[in-house]
């Protein structure tokens, strides 16, 4: 950008209030943890002054996936399990946009599991929030991959048979993982800080939000809600910083360096107390869209150069040096 | 003092030579002893010749022939005995190329390689010829081969400048292409949404020839027309975009990319290489309006592409857009000017300093061909080409100008610094000592190298973008032994008894002076029989502050054409010149942080203070006493104390919400959205306690899963069911 343009842009920058990001009135149940997540992302958009026309929320199917409707930004409410490939497509074609993904434990860990694994590996610069309420809520109570063993539901009247899948250990086991965090919806301060850290991380940021479902699992998290000792806050100078006020309530804390993946995997395996904070962060992992030069403008010159270069491979040259091959990346300088 | 010594001293002090005691050196073809082994450079592998290559990914624009051949050998010649034969033949080809180039041959590396193979009498069609041809094909790079001669600096810098400009051109072309494509997209989108764009013929044209038969364009037009479209572009906006597009397409600062559309003669790109500073200034002034127009067009285009152009805010600004709005970052996007000057013309080119200080992005090459010119005042002290030698030092005073000084022999090693200078924003000055010809049988390369080694023309770099102070910006690291007065090297010879003798010899300014036949009069050869203890090596002589009346004379060690050692007495004028040269070198060292007098004095002062303090402490230290008890206030951690302070003192009867812990779940606002409201962070607080009942407070507290609502005590003692409500509220006290 030219110096003149920079000055002009700063002179006339718009600043948005939180309400400016509010789309429709949420239809979630009262007490639903989705409300906390919505409030946190709206705060983030306001604090980072994200331009609504440059911000996209992509979702699949589920209660979680209603979120794009409640944000006054671009949104894509996609089909079941396909939030991540849609978000990746958005990012590849428009790497300049801020892309968020909202998905649930069914949408991501069940039908969308394949896309989830490869999204981690591609490490595209997306911020993904897994709204994990441990149940299929929109369809009125069926077990999900993260439901606890023994949970009775419409599809498991005698109780579910299998141990729950742990999204953290799965994510940490995939090549190229670069950011993994876990939060709970009932500590809004940390919810915001972690989502903010996830947004600022360049790469695929996976944030598992353990959230309440007051309608179908009203008592599930009561022990954790009322006993701060059952929450383990992970803090570090390179990770989360705990405010004094919060520290007085949640005294169960652990200093954990987010660059230590082995320790992160250990911590991810434990479920009581719930570890809350940034488990792993590695800013050095390259992003797929950078590797593939996404967003490169296909100018007429570039297209012409590409054609010439391909046709030159089949041309019979007279004796003498072969003309220099023009690289498609030449225009980037 | 015997008469021989007196004659030596007479020559040293007055320059008058007694022919019976001392020989003139004009006809002797002597050279400094340290240059003895460099008779035939074509038999040595060193930095030259160089190959001017197309820029690689790291921006390298020049490589030495030896470096390219070594890299090729690593690829094609297997290690060990098997590859030794090929290695030997390849190196012979390299030697042949070096010989050809030294003899005046020119051409690309590939053509010279073929010629060297041919002229190396390798039989055509033989296996060796094929191997060597394959080796030539594996060189990996090609370009013009240039030896270290008088024309080399100009060719090298011109090539490097073109490479740097092409990189800049690619960046700007990419930017311009992006803006043109995006603006065209905006116009096209507007057309597609318009009534004209919805017509059947427009839709047909958009589809192309191949599948037109498959569609009913009338029906398509009816369907498309029914869809609601956004507002069309206003006339003002359309005109603005079209004007900007015209400016972007017609710019003449960069030529179109290779393979782009053919340019009309009047739209040929501007030329940026000139022969004088005055021409550069004139060209810059002439093109300034075009530069302003293009910068303005790019600014408008970026705002339009980003959707941020506001006519109310920006029209007025752009209406008065002039050169005052163009900053250094804007100038840096445009091509740099290049001007090559010969040292003799610099003095006449008055606008040079004006050009360097003007902010115009210009790269100036000054080729100095003589650093030993006599003073114009006649016989006496040397002026030593002061105007040219000092040019770079004067340019340092401009602070924002990138300055590089070097002799031509050192340019390959300074290629990264040259690249940085050519890429630097603003003005850059490159002052290069490039002898017009060799001297006393020394080729141009050795004369240039001697100037560098002897500190007559030291290398330095001043890069204003490297940091805020001299320690970051100024560097002498490209000089040999930058911390010493003179460079020192090993010298071996056989004495009269054919015994090997090894000495460490300094190469001083006097050695450089001895290379120039114009200054032979300052030297006189001493016959071997007269060699005695009264002779002192020049480097030692220069290190002594006061040599008057010592009864000794300085001498220089030299060799003749038979490589026999000679001792040459040096006169006082040459010594004085060497002392001045050393002083100049010391000034540069100080700038470079070497032997900085200020730093050394500060260090000495601080050391003295520290030593005094140590002594004082030692005197006052009492015998060991009981360690003083730490008087740290025990107690709550400061964070906790601060947190406690931060919490306002509350009455236990007051209703409140721990807002910071609110998870925005809507439970309380659903009960009463007048009493409970969200703050700017969408977290609940009690907005109006009087807007609801105590019952609602208690119900909200019970609904809140986080338990952060505290109902306090009821305000209305007559509220029904208070007893039950107070009981329920106790859990939230």
Tab-separated table of C-alpha atoms in Angstrom, chain A residues 1-6 8-13 18-19 22 26 28-33 35-40 42-43 46-47 51 53-54 94 185-189 212 214 218 225-226 244-246 248-250 297-301 304-305 324 326 329-333, chain B residues 54 167 170-171 173-175 177-179 181-182 257-261 295 298-300 302-303 305-308 310 313-314 317-318 321 325-330 333 639-640 643-644 647 658-667 670 678-683 704-707:
chain	number	residue	atom	x	y	z
A	1	UNK	CA	0.000	0.000	0.000
A	2	UNK	CA	1.300	3.512	-0.747
A	3	UNK	CA	2.077	5.923	2.011
A	4	UNK	CA	-0.736	8.187	0.811
A	5	UNK	CA	-3.204	5.327	0.947
A	6	UNK	CA	-2.085	4.268	4.393
A	8	UNK	CA	-6.080	7.938	4.024
A	9	UNK	CA	-7.176	4.584	5.346
A	10	UNK	CA	-6.203	5.471	8.896
A	11	UNK	CA	-7.956	8.820	8.661
A	12	UNK	CA	-11.249	7.228	7.802
A	13	UNK	CA	-11.156	3.920	9.596
A	18	UNK	CA	-20.095	-5.110	19.711
A	19	UNK	CA	-23.704	-4.603	18.645
A	22	UNK	CA	-24.910	-8.872	16.201
A	26	UNK	CA	-30.081	-16.190	19.069
A	28	UNK	CA	-30.469	-21.108	21.625
A	29	UNK	CA	-31.866	-22.243	24.935
A	30	UNK	CA	-31.273	-20.077	27.941
A	31	UNK	CA	-28.161	-21.262	29.660
A	32	UNK	CA	-26.749	-22.748	26.478
A	33	UNK	CA	-23.007	-22.447	26.264
A	35	UNK	CA	-24.322	-17.919	23.959
A	36	UNK	CA	-21.005	-17.561	25.755
A	37	UNK	CA	-19.089	-18.493	22.613
A	38	UNK	CA	-21.092	-16.013	20.563
A	39	UNK	CA	-20.393	-13.261	23.079
A	40	UNK	CA	-16.698	-14.079	23.043
A	42	UNK	CA	-18.331	-10.749	19.089
A	43	UNK	CA	-15.980	-9.225	21.633
A	46	UNK	CA	-14.896	-5.611	18.235
A	47	UNK	CA	-11.528	-5.599	19.973
A	51	UNK	CA	-14.114	-5.510	9.115
A	53	UNK	CA	-17.024	-7.646	5.041
A	54	UNK	CA	-13.650	-9.334	5.569
A	94	UNK	CA	-9.549	-15.446	-0.447
A	185	UNK	CA	-17.944	-21.895	28.448
A	186	UNK	CA	-18.489	-20.972	32.086
A	187	UNK	CA	-15.179	-19.113	32.476
A	188	UNK	CA	-15.765	-16.317	29.951
A	189	UNK	CA	-12.481	-14.553	30.674
A	212	UNK	CA	-23.304	-26.925	28.736
A	214	UNK	CA	-29.130	-27.107	29.747
A	218	UNK	CA	-28.536	-30.121	32.525
A	225	UNK	CA	-19.353	-25.562	37.781
A	226	UNK	CA	-19.434	-25.521	41.539
A	244	UNK	CA	-5.285	-12.249	39.932
A	245	UNK	CA	-9.050	-12.189	40.365
A	246	UNK	CA	-9.471	-15.409	38.454
A	248	UNK	CA	-8.132	-16.471	43.541
A	249	UNK	CA	-11.102	-18.529	42.463
A	250	UNK	CA	-9.352	-21.145	40.363
A	297	UNK	CA	-3.826	-13.146	-9.186
A	298	UNK	CA	-4.290	-14.791	-12.535
A	299	UNK	CA	-3.419	-11.865	-14.707
A	300	UNK	CA	-3.458	-12.169	-18.504
A	301	UNK	CA	0.337	-12.008	-18.485
A	304	UNK	CA	-0.009	-16.235	-21.245
A	305	UNK	CA	3.339	-17.043	-19.635
A	324	UNK	CA	14.582	-19.165	-20.610
A	326	UNK	CA	9.248	-18.312	-17.564
A	329	UNK	CA	6.043	-17.438	-9.788
A	330	UNK	CA	8.133	-14.825	-11.613
A	331	UNK	CA	5.446	-12.177	-11.230
A	332	UNK	CA	5.667	-12.406	-7.450
A	333	UNK	CA	9.152	-10.985	-7.613
B	54	UNK	CA	20.910	-13.513	-14.226
B	167	UNK	CA	13.102	-7.346	-9.599
B	170	UNK	CA	8.239	-7.481	-11.421
B	171	UNK	CA	6.870	-6.345	-8.077
B	173	UNK	CA	3.931	-4.975	-12.538
B	174	UNK	CA	2.350	-7.549	-10.238
B	175	UNK	CA	0.767	-4.796	-8.182
B	177	UNK	CA	-1.847	-6.100	-12.741
B	178	UNK	CA	-3.740	-6.861	-9.574
B	179	UNK	CA	-5.263	-3.403	-9.462
B	181	UNK	CA	-7.764	-6.875	-12.896
B	182	UNK	CA	-9.725	-5.943	-9.775
B	257	UNK	CA	6.571	-8.138	-19.007
B	258	UNK	CA	8.282	-10.295	-21.638
B	259	UNK	CA	5.592	-11.684	-23.888
B	260	UNK	CA	3.222	-8.889	-23.035
B	261	UNK	CA	1.468	-6.801	-25.619
B	295	UNK	CA	0.985	7.312	-7.372
B	298	UNK	CA	-2.567	3.603	-7.431
B	299	UNK	CA	-3.827	5.114	-4.181
B	300	UNK	CA	-7.302	5.593	-5.627
B	302	UNK	CA	-6.282	0.496	-3.829
B	303	UNK	CA	-9.070	2.296	-2.021
B	305	UNK	CA	-10.457	-2.290	-4.734
B	306	UNK	CA	-10.771	-2.423	-0.965
B	307	UNK	CA	-14.172	-0.757	-1.014
B	308	UNK	CA	-12.960	2.115	1.126
B	310	UNK	CA	-15.376	7.709	0.128
B	313	UNK	CA	-13.591	12.154	2.421
B	314	UNK	CA	-11.217	11.520	-0.449
B	317	UNK	CA	-7.613	15.148	-0.922
B	318	UNK	CA	-6.957	13.800	-4.377
B	321	UNK	CA	-2.587	15.627	-4.618
B	325	UNK	CA	2.004	13.702	-0.767
B	326	UNK	CA	4.687	11.393	-2.137
B	327	UNK	CA	6.830	9.872	0.577
B	328	UNK	CA	10.052	7.824	0.485
B	329	UNK	CA	8.068	4.564	0.357
B	330	UNK	CA	6.278	5.797	-2.763
B	333	UNK	CA	8.513	1.727	-5.857
B	639	UNK	CA	-1.676	-9.470	43.258
B	640	UNK	CA	-4.176	-10.668	45.770
B	643	UNK	CA	-7.322	-7.620	43.641
B	644	UNK	CA	-8.798	-7.091	47.037
B	647	UNK	CA	-13.094	-4.971	44.557
B	658	UNK	CA	-20.013	-11.013	39.376
B	659	UNK	CA	-20.096	-9.584	35.891
B	660	UNK	CA	-16.611	-10.714	34.876
B	661	UNK	CA	-17.692	-14.352	35.272
B	662	UNK	CA	-20.904	-14.018	33.299
B	663	UNK	CA	-21.164	-16.409	30.347
B	664	UNK	CA	-23.914	-14.421	28.563
B	665	UNK	CA	-26.386	-17.296	28.724
B	666	UNK	CA	-29.496	-15.052	28.739
B	667	UNK	CA	-31.029	-16.767	31.778
B	670	UNK	CA	-34.985	-13.544	29.936
B	678	UNK	CA	-25.582	-6.680	29.183
B	679	UNK	CA	-22.619	-4.352	29.288
B	680	UNK	CA	-20.333	-3.545	26.350
B	681	UNK	CA	-18.753	-7.002	26.667
B	682	UNK	CA	-22.151	-8.698	26.611
B	683	UNK	CA	-21.855	-9.686	30.274
B	704	UNK	CA	-27.726	-18.836	36.830
B	705	UNK	CA	-25.700	-21.991	36.487
B	706	UNK	CA	-22.514	-20.229	37.495
B	707	UNK	CA	-23.992	-18.930	40.741
